[in-house]
């Protein structure tokens, strides 16, 4: 293996990369299209240099159209293959749940790439339905409406049938039935209806609460019977053609999928028996994404492939329907995460490093306490196989000296010498540990002494799930992998919040509290990439410290190994962010100007200072919220 491949493997790139990434001989991380594995990979630092030349700076979200196309293709074709292989007599008709990434550039492309598969959209709210209806969809594609619905929502959904949209209103509660009956009478149009069934099966993983009895969504058996009766009385039971059973999110264990689908089929056959002419079975979200590449049933991973998920669903439904003597229904899933997670990455630059390091140690002075000499003497027996012992001894002597200092027995200069000698020893221990295998036993100790790399991003804006629910995303430096990373660091963002840091990293052998990094280059940018952030992160983020949206760039990988810039969305300016929090930027400028003029009147400011002061304020308010 080449050096760069060996060093990239430290981060587990070969495990979680899934054919999307590669590392070049020059040490750059590069993008590969899984659809055409033979085309040359495109260097990510190269892309960043190109974007910098165009005036587009980090931090930015890089979306790769080719990756989105690949995921949509994979999910649809895996269902097709499973349907063919298992002799299923029904079709697959997926929808993309808009809430997982609502950005226009993303939804537009999903509709475009999904066109050959009659891929539709799922709307969980009124604004999302408005988004869905702004798209031309294939004739057979569905729009599935979930979520709490008022009469405006329901009426818009029913109206849209006139334009040829296959808009299904999924009834979430008994109350919604009345709204629907009224609206369809008033408009004189028959709705396409679904019912949301609450499954009792509890799914494991991070989103366990979205399934089972305590889930806040869906109806139980008693409520379902009531819905059927109400629809029959209103003469609308023949409109009820879809059953919706959301399985969950990021389901780690494929056997949970089978169990839940089996239960959904029981409902399907009972509701059919009640006279509902069901033809569509919607299994909601839940298809996982293997963030860590572990391929096992843990919170950020999964023990199955997309193909396995599809064939398990198709097989379970086929058996159940054959047993119940019911025609095989059209299968729908609402995979969000699996469709968009891979297609976006966050890239930021490191601004500076706080190193817990001392390149040299001062000499011991003749009058120093003997512990200073003892401490310095640790260097004499420091070697790769005695790191733990040396670390213990160094902290012992240092702590003894601190105790003496507190009691007033030694002065500040002697204490300063002690700290420096200690820090120098620690630097040498860290360097030895980084370049020799088999020192995991002192990892915990060393973590307290890791460097801090200060990075140009806001965790709260760009990686909200890392902050809120300890989501793990693979993350690594994008360059210099031809050299061994000899430092260990945690990453801190530029918010003034002690939570604004990343201190859990996916590495080759599990998670680690520190990330291997290089010494920062003198003249070049040092970029770090956070991968698989396409699902949920873009709009869940917040404006902590008033850091706004980052720049967003969409590219497509070309067959010749280059890339095309498809779209650029500039990040928020300070003025835009201020307007989100009730400030009028023009008023801010006016208020600042009044303060300046007032200072000139009082004679505390020269009139010549007015112009540069106003320019500085204006330049800031029109600029990017991040470090420029
Ligand atoms: C959130 C949600 C989804 C998407 O789930 P993923 O696990 O991201 O695929 C699908 N359907 C419904 C009803 C949802 O609420």
Coordinates of C-alpha atoms and ligand atoms in Angstrom, one line a residue:
X1 CA 0.0 0.0 0.0
X2 CA 1.1 3.6 -0.7
X3 CA 1.8 5.8 2.3
X4 CA -1.3 7.9 1.6
X5 CA -3.6 4.9 1.6
X6 CA -2.0 3.7 4.9
X7 CA -2.6 7.1 6.5
X8 CA -6.1 7.4 5.1
X9 CA -6.9 4.0 6.6
X10 CA -6.2 5.4 10.1
X11 CA -9.5 7.3 9.7
X12 CA -11.3 4.2 8.4
X13 CA -11.8 5.8 4.9
X14 CA -11.6 2.4 3.3
X15 CA -14.4 1.2 5.5
X16 CA -17.0 4.1 5.4
X17 CA -16.0 5.5 2.0
X18 CA -18.4 3.2 0.2
X19 CA -16.8 3.8 -3.1
X20 CA -17.4 7.6 -2.9
X21 CA -13.9 8.5 -1.8
X22 CA -10.3 7.7 -2.6
X23 CA -6.9 9.1 -1.6
X24 CA -4.4 10.2 -4.2
X25 CA -0.7 9.5 -4.1
X26 CA 0.0 13.2 -3.3
X27 CA -2.0 12.8 -0.1
X28 CA -5.2 14.5 -1.2
X29 CA -8.7 13.0 -0.4
X30 CA -10.6 12.7 -3.7
X31 CA -14.1 12.2 -4.9
X32 CA -15.0 9.2 -7.0
X33 CA -18.2 8.4 -8.8
X34 CA -19.5 5.0 -7.7
X35 CA -21.4 4.9 -11.0
X36 CA -18.2 5.0 -13.0
X37 CA -15.5 3.5 -10.8
X38 CA -12.9 3.7 -13.7
X39 CA -12.8 7.4 -14.1
X40 CA -10.1 9.3 -12.3
X41 CA -10.9 10.6 -8.8
X42 CA -11.1 14.4 -8.3
X43 CA -9.0 15.9 -5.6
X44 CA -11.0 17.7 -2.9
X45 CA -8.3 20.2 -2.0
X46 CA -8.1 20.8 -5.8
X47 CA -11.8 21.6 -5.9
X48 CA -11.4 23.9 -2.9
X49 CA -8.5 25.8 -4.7
X50 CA -10.6 26.1 -7.8
X51 CA -13.5 27.5 -5.8
X52 CA -11.3 29.9 -3.9
X53 CA -10.1 31.3 -7.2
X54 CA -13.8 31.9 -8.2
X55 CA -14.2 33.7 -4.9
X56 CA -16.1 31.0 -3.1
X57 CA -14.6 30.4 0.4
X58 CA -14.8 27.9 3.2
X59 CA -16.7 27.0 5.2
X60 CA -19.0 25.5 2.6
X61 CA -21.3 22.7 2.0
X62 CA -20.3 20.7 -1.1
X63 CA -23.1 18.8 -2.7
X64 CA -22.3 16.2 -5.3
X65 CA -25.0 15.7 -7.8
X66 CA -23.5 12.4 -9.0
X67 CA -23.9 10.9 -5.5
X68 CA -27.5 11.9 -5.3
X69 CA -28.2 10.3 -8.6
X70 CA -26.4 7.2 -7.5
X71 CA -28.5 6.8 -4.3
X72 CA -31.8 7.3 -6.1
X73 CA -30.8 4.8 -8.8
X74 CA -29.6 2.3 -6.2
X75 CA -32.8 2.3 -4.1
X76 CA -35.1 2.1 -7.1
X77 CA -33.2 -0.5 -8.9
X78 CA -32.7 -2.6 -5.8
X79 CA -36.5 -2.7 -5.4
X80 CA -37.0 -3.5 -9.1
X81 CA -34.5 -6.3 -8.8
X82 CA -36.1 -7.7 -5.7
X83 CA -39.5 -7.5 -7.3
X84 CA -38.2 -9.4 -10.4
X85 CA -36.3 -12.0 -8.4
X86 CA -39.0 -12.8 -6.0
X87 CA -41.9 -12.8 -8.5
X88 CA -43.7 -10.0 -6.8
X89 CA -46.7 -8.9 -8.7
X90 CA -46.7 -5.2 -7.8
X91 CA -44.5 -2.2 -8.3
X92 CA -42.3 0.1 -6.3
X93 CA -43.1 3.8 -6.2
X94 CA -40.8 5.7 -3.8
X95 CA -41.3 9.2 -2.5
X96 CA -38.7 11.6 -1.0
X97 CA -39.7 13.1 2.3
X98 CA -39.0 16.8 1.9
X99 CA -38.3 17.4 5.6
X100 CA -35.0 15.5 5.3
X101 CA -33.5 18.2 3.0
X102 CA -35.9 20.9 1.8
X103 CA -33.3 22.9 -0.2
X104 CA -34.6 23.7 -3.7
X105 CA -31.4 22.6 -5.3
X106 CA -31.7 19.2 -3.6
X107 CA -35.4 18.6 -4.2
X108 CA -35.3 19.8 -7.8
X109 CA -32.5 17.3 -8.5
X110 CA -34.2 14.4 -6.7
X111 CA -37.3 15.0 -8.9
X112 CA -35.0 15.1 -12.0
X113 CA -32.9 12.0 -11.1
X114 CA -36.0 10.1 -9.9
X115 CA -38.1 10.8 -13.1
X116 CA -37.3 7.5 -14.8
X117 CA -38.6 5.7 -11.7
X118 CA -41.8 7.7 -11.1
X119 CA -40.2 8.9 -7.9
X120 CA -42.5 11.2 -6.0
X121 CA -42.5 13.5 -2.9
X122 CA -43.7 13.2 0.7
X123 CA -45.0 16.3 2.4
X124 CA -45.2 16.4 6.2
X125 CA -46.6 19.9 6.5
X126 CA -48.5 22.6 4.6
X127 CA -45.3 24.4 3.5
X128 CA -43.9 21.1 2.2
X129 CA -47.0 20.4 0.2
X130 CA -46.6 23.9 -1.3
X131 CA -43.0 22.9 -2.3
X132 CA -44.2 19.6 -3.7
X133 CA -46.9 21.2 -5.9
X134 CA -44.3 23.6 -7.4
X135 CA -42.7 20.6 -9.2
X136 CA -43.8 18.9 -12.4
X137 CA -43.9 15.2 -11.5
X138 CA -44.2 12.1 -13.6
X139 CA -47.8 11.1 -14.3
X140 CA -47.6 8.1 -12.1
X141 CA -45.6 9.6 -9.2
X142 CA -47.3 10.1 -5.8
X143 CA -47.4 13.0 -3.4
X144 CA -47.9 11.5 0.0
X145 CA -49.2 14.0 2.6
X146 CA -48.5 13.2 6.2
X147 CA -48.6 15.3 9.3
X148 CA -51.3 17.3 11.1
X149 CA -53.7 18.8 8.6
X150 CA -56.0 21.7 8.8
X151 CA -58.7 22.3 6.2
X152 CA -56.5 24.6 4.1
X153 CA -53.9 21.8 3.8
X154 CA -56.6 19.2 3.0
X155 CA -58.3 21.5 0.4
X156 CA -55.0 22.3 -1.3
X157 CA -54.3 18.5 -1.5
X158 CA -57.8 17.8 -3.0
X159 CA -57.6 20.7 -5.4
X160 CA -54.3 19.5 -6.7
X161 CA -56.0 16.4 -8.1
X162 CA -57.5 18.6 -10.8
X163 CA -53.9 19.2 -12.1
X164 CA -53.3 15.5 -12.3
X165 CA -51.2 15.2 -9.1
X166 CA -51.7 11.9 -7.3
X167 CA -51.9 13.6 -4.0
X168 CA -52.7 11.1 -1.1
X169 CA -54.0 12.5 2.1
X170 CA -52.9 10.2 4.9
X171 CA -55.3 10.4 7.8
X172 CA -53.4 10.8 11.0
X173 CA -56.3 11.1 13.4
X174 CA -60.0 10.5 13.6
X175 CA -60.5 14.3 13.7
X176 CA -58.9 14.7 10.2
X177 CA -61.6 12.4 8.7
X178 CA -64.2 15.1 9.4
X179 CA -62.1 17.8 7.8
X180 CA -61.6 15.6 4.7
X181 CA -65.3 14.7 4.3
X182 CA -66.3 18.3 4.6
X183 CA -63.6 19.5 2.2
X184 CA -64.3 16.9 -0.5
X185 CA -68.1 17.7 -0.3
X186 CA -67.5 21.4 -0.6
X187 CA -65.1 21.0 -3.5
X188 CA -67.0 18.2 -5.2
X189 CA -63.8 16.3 -5.8
X190 CA -63.0 12.9 -4.4
X191 CA -59.7 12.6 -2.4
X192 CA -57.1 9.9 -2.6
X193 CA -56.9 8.7 1.0
X194 CA -54.5 6.8 3.2
X195 CA -54.5 5.9 6.9
X196 CA -51.6 6.0 9.2
X197 CA -51.3 2.9 11.3
X198 CA -49.4 2.8 14.5
X199 CA -47.4 -0.4 14.7
X200 CA -46.8 -2.0 18.1
X201 CA -43.4 -3.4 17.2
X202 CA -40.6 -1.4 18.9
X203 CA -37.6 -0.7 16.6
X204 CA -34.1 -0.4 18.2
X205 CA -31.7 2.4 17.6
X206 CA -31.5 6.2 18.1
X207 CA -35.1 6.8 17.0
X208 CA -36.7 4.0 19.0
X209 CA -39.3 6.4 20.3
X210 CA -40.7 7.0 16.8
X211 CA -42.1 3.4 16.8
X212 CA -44.2 1.3 19.2
X213 CA -47.1 2.2 21.5
X214 CA -45.6 5.5 22.7
X215 CA -45.0 6.8 19.3
X216 CA -46.9 10.1 18.8
X217 CA -48.0 9.2 15.3
X218 CA -50.6 7.0 13.8
X219 CA -53.8 5.4 14.9
X220 CA -54.4 2.3 17.0
X221 CA -56.9 -0.5 16.1
X222 CA -59.8 1.3 17.9
X223 CA -59.2 4.5 16.0
X224 CA -58.8 2.7 12.7
X225 CA -62.2 1.0 13.1
X226 CA -63.7 4.4 13.8
X227 CA -62.1 5.9 10.7
X228 CA -63.4 3.1 8.5
X229 CA -66.9 3.5 9.8
X230 CA -66.9 7.3 9.3
X231 CA -65.7 6.9 5.8
X232 CA -68.2 4.3 5.0
X233 CA -71.0 6.4 6.4
X234 CA -69.9 9.4 4.3
X235 CA -69.7 7.2 1.1
X236 CA -65.9 7.7 0.8
X237 CA -64.5 4.3 1.9
X238 CA -63.7 3.5 -1.8
X239 CA -61.2 6.4 -1.7
X240 CA -59.1 4.7 1.0
X241 CA -56.4 3.0 -1.1
X242 CA -53.2 3.5 0.9
X243 CA -52.0 2.2 4.3
X244 CA -49.1 4.1 5.8
X245 CA -46.9 2.4 8.5
X246 CA -43.8 4.4 9.2
X247 CA -41.1 2.0 10.4
X248 CA -38.8 4.5 12.0
X249 CA -35.5 6.1 11.2
X250 CA -31.9 4.8 10.9
X251 CA -33.1 1.3 11.7
X252 CA -29.9 -0.6 12.7
X253 CA -31.2 -4.2 12.5
X254 CA -32.8 -5.6 9.4
X255 CA -34.8 -8.1 11.4
X256 CA -36.6 -5.2 13.0
X257 CA -37.6 -4.2 9.4
X258 CA -39.0 -7.7 8.7
X259 CA -41.0 -7.8 12.0
X260 CA -42.5 -4.4 11.5
X261 CA -43.4 -5.1 7.8
X262 CA -45.0 -8.3 8.9
X263 CA -47.2 -6.4 11.4
X264 CA -48.0 -3.8 8.8
X265 CA -49.3 -6.6 6.5
X266 CA -51.6 -7.9 9.2
X267 CA -53.2 -4.5 9.3
X268 CA -53.3 -4.4 5.5
X269 CA -55.3 -7.6 5.3
X270 CA -57.6 -6.6 8.2
X271 CA -58.4 -3.2 6.7
X272 CA -59.0 -4.9 3.3
X273 CA -61.4 -7.3 5.0
X274 CA -63.2 -4.3 6.4
X275 CA -63.9 -3.2 2.9
X276 CA -61.1 -0.6 2.3
X277 CA -59.9 -1.2 -1.3
X278 CA -56.3 -0.9 -0.4
X279 CA -53.8 -1.0 -3.3
X280 CA -50.7 0.8 -1.8
X281 CA -48.6 -0.1 1.2
X282 CA -46.4 2.7 2.4
X283 CA -43.6 1.7 4.8
X284 CA -42.3 5.2 5.5
X285 CA -38.7 5.8 6.4
X286 CA -36.1 3.9 8.3
X287 CA -33.6 2.6 5.7
X288 CA -30.4 3.3 7.5
X289 CA -27.1 4.8 6.4
X290 CA -23.8 3.3 7.4
X291 CA -22.0 6.4 8.8
X292 CA -19.3 4.5 10.5
X293 CA -18.9 1.7 8.0
X294 CA -18.9 -0.9 10.8
X295 CA -21.7 -2.9 9.0
X296 CA -23.3 -3.8 12.4
X297 CA -26.5 -3.1 14.2
X298 CA -25.3 0.0 16.2
X299 CA -26.8 3.5 16.3
X300 CA -24.7 5.0 13.5
X301 CA -24.4 1.9 11.4
X302 CA -26.6 -1.0 10.1
X303 CA -26.3 -4.7 9.6
X304 CA -27.7 -4.8 6.1
X305 CA -27.4 -3.5 2.6
X306 CA -30.0 -1.6 0.5
X307 CA -30.5 -4.6 -1.6
X308 CA -31.2 -6.7 1.5
X309 CA -33.6 -4.1 2.9
X310 CA -35.5 -4.2 -0.4
X311 CA -35.6 -8.0 -0.7
X312 CA -36.7 -8.4 2.9
X313 CA -39.6 -6.1 2.4
X314 CA -40.7 -7.6 -0.9
X315 CA -40.4 -11.1 0.4
X316 CA -42.3 -10.4 3.7
X317 CA -45.1 -8.6 1.9
X318 CA -45.4 -11.3 -0.8
X319 CA -45.7 -14.1 1.8
X320 CA -48.2 -12.2 3.9
X321 CA -50.4 -11.2 0.9
X322 CA -50.3 -14.6 -0.6
X323 CA -51.4 -16.1 2.7
X324 CA -54.2 -13.6 3.0
X325 CA -55.2 -14.0 -0.6
X326 CA -54.8 -10.4 -1.5
X327 CA -53.3 -8.9 -4.7
X328 CA -49.7 -7.7 -4.2
X329 CA -49.9 -4.0 -3.4
X330 CA -47.8 -1.2 -4.9
X331 CA -44.9 -0.7 -2.4
X332 CA -43.9 2.8 -1.3
X333 CA -41.0 3.8 1.0
X334 CA -40.2 7.3 2.1
X335 CA -36.4 7.0 2.5
X336 CA -34.9 10.3 3.2
X337 CA -31.6 9.7 4.9
X338 CA -30.5 7.0 2.5
X339 CA -31.3 9.2 -0.5
X340 CA -29.5 12.4 0.6
X341 CA -27.0 11.7 3.4
X342 CA -24.1 10.8 1.1
X343 CA -24.5 13.7 -1.3
X344 CA -23.3 16.6 0.9
X345 CA -20.2 17.3 2.8
X346 CA -19.1 20.2 5.0
X347 CA -15.6 21.6 4.4
X348 CA -13.9 24.1 6.6
X349 CA -10.4 25.4 7.2
X350 CA -8.4 25.2 10.4
X351 CA -7.7 28.8 11.6
X352 CA -5.1 28.1 14.2
X353 CA -3.9 25.5 16.7
X354 CA -3.5 25.6 20.4
X355 CA -0.7 23.1 20.9
X356 CA -0.1 21.4 24.3
X357 CA 3.6 21.2 23.4
X358 CA 7.0 22.5 24.4
X359 CA 9.7 21.9 21.8
X360 CA 12.5 22.3 24.4
X361 CA 12.9 22.2 28.2
X362 CA 14.8 24.7 30.4
X363 CA 17.8 23.5 32.4
X364 CA 17.5 22.5 36.1
X365 CA 19.1 25.2 38.3
X366 CA 21.4 24.3 41.2
X367 CA 19.0 25.7 43.8
X368 CA 15.9 23.9 42.4
X369 CA 14.0 21.4 44.6
X370 CA 15.2 17.8 43.9
X371 CA 11.8 17.0 42.3
X372 CA 12.7 19.3 39.4
X373 CA 15.8 17.2 38.8
X374 CA 13.7 14.0 39.2
X375 CA 11.3 15.3 36.6
X376 CA 14.0 16.2 34.2
X377 CA 15.6 12.8 34.7
X378 CA 12.5 11.0 33.3
X379 CA 13.9 12.0 29.8
X380 CA 16.8 9.6 30.5
X381 CA 14.6 6.5 30.4
X382 CA 11.9 7.7 28.0
X383 CA 11.3 5.1 25.4
X384 CA 8.4 3.7 23.3
X385 CA 7.9 0.7 25.6
X386 CA 7.9 2.7 28.9
X387 CA 5.5 5.5 28.0
X388 CA 3.0 4.7 30.7
X389 CA 5.6 4.7 33.4
X390 CA 7.1 7.9 32.2
X391 CA 3.8 9.6 32.0
X392 CA 3.0 8.5 35.6
X393 CA 6.4 9.7 36.9
X394 CA 6.2 13.0 35.1
X395 CA 2.8 13.8 36.6
X396 CA 3.8 12.7 40.1
X397 CA 6.8 15.0 40.3
X398 CA 4.9 17.9 38.7
X399 CA 2.1 17.4 41.2
X400 CA 4.5 17.4 44.1
X401 CA 5.9 20.6 42.9
X402 CA 2.5 22.1 42.5
X403 CA 1.7 21.2 46.2
X404 CA 5.0 22.9 47.3
X405 CA 4.1 26.0 45.3
X406 CA 0.7 26.2 46.9
X407 CA 2.2 26.0 50.4
X408 CA 4.6 28.8 49.5
X409 CA 7.8 26.6 49.6
X410 CA 8.8 27.5 46.1
X411 CA 8.5 30.5 43.9
X412 CA 6.8 31.2 40.5
X413 CA 10.0 31.0 38.4
X414 CA 10.8 27.5 39.7
X415 CA 7.2 26.4 39.2
X416 CA 7.3 27.8 35.6
X417 CA 10.5 25.7 34.9
X418 CA 8.8 22.7 36.3
X419 CA 5.7 23.1 34.1
X420 CA 7.8 23.6 31.0
X421 CA 9.9 20.5 31.6
X422 CA 6.7 18.6 32.2
X423 CA 5.2 19.9 29.0
X424 CA 8.3 19.0 27.0
X425 CA 8.2 15.5 28.4
X426 CA 4.5 15.2 27.5
X427 CA 5.2 16.4 23.9
X428 CA 7.8 13.7 23.5
X429 CA 5.5 11.0 25.0
X430 CA 2.7 12.1 22.6
X431 CA 5.1 11.9 19.6
X432 CA 6.3 8.5 20.6
X433 CA 2.8 7.2 21.2
X434 CA 1.7 8.5 17.8
X435 CA 4.5 6.9 15.9
X436 CA 4.3 3.5 17.7
X437 CA 1.4 1.0 17.7
X438 CA 0.1 -0.5 20.9
X439 CA -0.2 2.5 23.2
X440 CA -4.0 2.5 23.5
X441 CA -3.7 2.1 27.3
X442 CA -2.4 5.6 27.7
X443 CA -4.9 7.1 25.2
X444 CA -7.2 8.3 27.9
X445 CA -4.4 10.1 29.7
X446 CA -3.1 11.7 26.5
X447 CA -6.5 12.8 25.4
X448 CA -6.5 15.3 28.3
X449 CA -3.3 16.7 26.7
X450 CA -4.4 16.8 23.1
X451 CA -4.1 19.9 20.9
X452 CA -7.0 22.1 20.0
X453 CA -7.5 22.9 16.4
X454 CA -9.7 26.0 16.0
X455 CA -11.9 25.6 12.9
X456 CA -13.9 28.0 10.8
X457 CA -17.5 26.6 11.2
X458 CA -20.4 26.5 13.7
X459 CA -21.4 23.1 15.1
X460 CA -24.8 24.5 15.9
X461 CA -25.4 25.7 12.3
X462 CA -23.8 23.0 10.3
X463 CA -23.7 19.8 12.4
X464 CA -26.8 20.1 14.7
X465 CA -27.2 16.4 15.3
X466 CA -23.6 16.1 16.4
X467 CA -24.4 18.6 19.1
X468 CA -27.9 17.4 20.0
X469 CA -27.9 13.6 19.7
X470 CA -24.2 12.6 19.4
X471 CA -24.6 11.7 15.7
X472 CA -21.3 10.5 14.3
X473 CA -20.1 11.6 10.9
X474 CA -16.8 10.5 9.4
X475 CA -14.4 13.4 9.4
X476 CA -10.8 13.8 8.3
X477 CA -8.1 16.1 7.0
X478 CA -8.4 16.4 3.2
X479 CA -4.6 16.8 2.4
X480 CA -1.1 15.8 3.4
X481 CA -2.1 12.1 3.9
X482 CA 1.2 11.2 2.2
X483 CA 2.7 12.2 5.6
X484 CA 1.9 10.5 8.8
X485 CA -0.4 12.7 11.0
X486 CA 1.7 13.0 14.2
X487 CA -0.6 15.2 16.3
X488 CA -3.9 14.4 18.1
X489 CA -6.5 17.1 18.3
X490 CA -10.0 17.9 19.2
X491 CA -11.8 20.4 16.9
X492 CA -13.4 23.6 18.3
X493 CA -15.7 25.8 16.2
X494 CA -15.8 29.6 16.2
X495 CA -18.9 30.0 18.4
X496 CA -18.2 31.2 22.0
X497 CA -19.9 28.1 23.4
X498 CA -18.0 25.4 25.2
X499 CA -20.3 22.8 23.5
X500 CA -19.1 24.0 20.1
X501 CA -16.5 21.3 19.6
X502 CA -16.1 17.8 18.1
X503 CA -14.4 15.4 20.4
X504 CA -15.6 12.0 19.2
X505 CA -14.2 10.7 15.9
X506 CA -14.6 7.6 13.8
X507 CA -11.2 6.0 13.3
X508 CA -10.1 2.6 11.9
X509 CA -10.6 0.7 15.1
X510 CA -13.7 2.4 16.5
X511 CA -14.3 5.8 17.9
X512 CA -11.7 8.0 19.5
X513 CA -11.7 11.2 21.6
X514 CA -9.0 12.7 19.4
X515 CA -8.4 13.1 15.7
X516 CA -5.0 12.4 14.1
X517 CA -3.9 15.6 12.4
X518 CA -0.7 17.1 10.8
X519 CA 1.2 20.2 11.9
X520 CA -0.5 23.1 10.1
X521 CA 1.3 24.0 6.9
X522 CA 2.9 27.4 6.8
X523 CA 1.3 28.9 3.7
X524 CA -1.4 26.5 2.7
X525 CA -4.9 26.1 3.9
X526 CA -5.5 22.9 6.0
X527 CA -9.0 21.7 5.2
X528 CA -11.1 19.2 7.1
X529 CA -14.1 17.4 5.6
X530 CA -17.1 16.2 7.4
X531 CA -18.9 13.6 5.3
X532 CA -22.5 12.4 4.8
X533 CA -24.2 15.5 6.1
X534 CA -26.9 15.7 3.4
X535 CA -29.8 14.4 5.7
X536 CA -31.4 16.7 8.3
X537 CA -28.4 18.9 9.0
X538 CA -29.1 21.8 6.6
X539 CA -32.3 23.2 8.2
X540 CA -32.1 21.8 11.7
X541 CA -29.1 24.1 12.4
X542 CA -29.5 27.3 14.3
X543 CA -28.1 30.8 14.4
X544 CA -26.0 30.5 17.6
X545 CA -23.7 33.5 17.9
X546 CA -25.5 34.6 14.6
X547 CA -23.4 32.4 12.4
X548 CA -25.6 31.9 9.3
X549 CA -25.9 29.5 6.5
X550 CA -22.6 28.6 4.9
X551 CA -21.9 28.9 1.2
X552 CA -23.2 25.9 -0.8
X553 CA -21.8 24.6 -4.0
X554 CA -23.3 21.9 -6.1
X555 CA -21.0 20.0 -8.5
X556 CA -21.2 17.0 -10.8
X557 CA -18.3 14.7 -11.4
X558 CA -17.3 14.5 -15.0
X559 CA -16.2 11.3 -16.8
X560 CA -12.8 12.7 -17.6
X561 CA -12.0 13.2 -14.0
X562 CA -12.9 16.9 -13.7
X563 CA -16.0 18.5 -12.2
X564 CA -18.7 20.9 -13.4
X565 CA -20.0 23.6 -11.1
X566 CA -23.8 23.3 -11.3
X567 CA -24.9 25.9 -8.8
X568 CA -23.6 28.3 -6.2
X569 CA -25.6 29.6 -3.3
X570 CA -23.9 32.3 -1.3
X571 CA -24.1 31.9 2.5
X572 CA -25.9 34.4 4.7
X573 CA -24.5 37.9 5.0
X574 CA -24.5 39.5 8.4
X575 CA -27.4 41.7 7.2
X576 CA -29.5 38.7 6.4
X577 CA -28.8 37.0 9.7
X578 CA -29.7 40.3 11.6
X579 CA -33.0 40.4 9.8
X580 CA -33.9 36.9 11.1
X581 CA -33.6 38.2 14.6
X582 CA -35.8 41.3 14.2
X583 CA -33.2 43.8 13.2
X584 CA -33.6 46.0 10.2
X585 CA -30.0 46.3 8.8
X586 CA -30.8 49.8 7.4
X587 CA -31.8 50.8 10.9
X588 CA -28.5 49.4 12.3
X589 CA -26.5 51.5 9.8
X590 CA -28.6 54.6 10.7
X591 CA -28.2 54.0 14.4
X592 CA -24.4 53.6 14.0
X593 CA -24.2 56.7 11.9
X594 CA -26.1 58.7 14.5
X595 CA -23.6 57.6 17.1
X596 CA -20.7 58.7 14.9
X597 CA -22.2 62.1 14.2
X598 CA -23.0 62.6 17.8
X599 CA -19.3 61.9 18.7
X600 CA -18.2 64.4 16.0
X601 CA -20.6 67.0 17.5
X602 CA -19.2 66.4 21.0
X603 CA -15.7 66.8 19.6
X604 CA -14.6 63.2 20.7
X605 CA -14.2 62.1 17.0
X606 CA -12.4 63.8 14.1
X607 CA -14.7 64.4 11.2
X608 CA -12.1 62.7 8.9
X609 CA -12.8 59.4 10.8
X610 CA -16.4 59.3 9.8
X611 CA -15.9 57.9 6.3
X612 CA -13.6 54.9 7.3
X613 CA -15.8 54.1 10.4
X614 CA -18.9 54.0 8.3
X615 CA -17.2 51.9 5.6
X616 CA -16.0 49.4 8.2
X617 CA -19.5 49.0 9.6
X618 CA -21.0 48.7 6.1
X619 CA -18.4 46.2 4.9
X620 CA -19.1 44.0 7.9
X621 CA -22.8 44.1 7.6
X622 CA -22.6 43.0 4.0
X623 CA -20.0 40.3 4.6
X624 CA -20.0 36.6 5.4
X625 CA -20.7 35.6 9.0
X626 CA -17.7 33.3 9.1
X627 CA -14.0 34.1 9.4
X628 CA -12.8 35.6 6.1
Ligands
LIG1 C1 -38.9 11.6 8.8 C2 -39.8 10.8 8.0 C3 -39.3 10.0 7.0 C4 -37.8 9.9 6.6 O1 -37.2 8.9 7.4 P1 -35.7 8.5 7.0 O2 -35.4 7.6 8.1 O3 -34.9 9.7 6.9 O4 -35.7 7.7 5.7 C5 -40.2 9.3 6.2 N1 -41.5 9.3 6.5 C6 -42.0 10.0 7.5 C7 -43.5 10.0 7.8 C8 -41.2 10.8 8.3 O5 -41.7 11.5 9.3

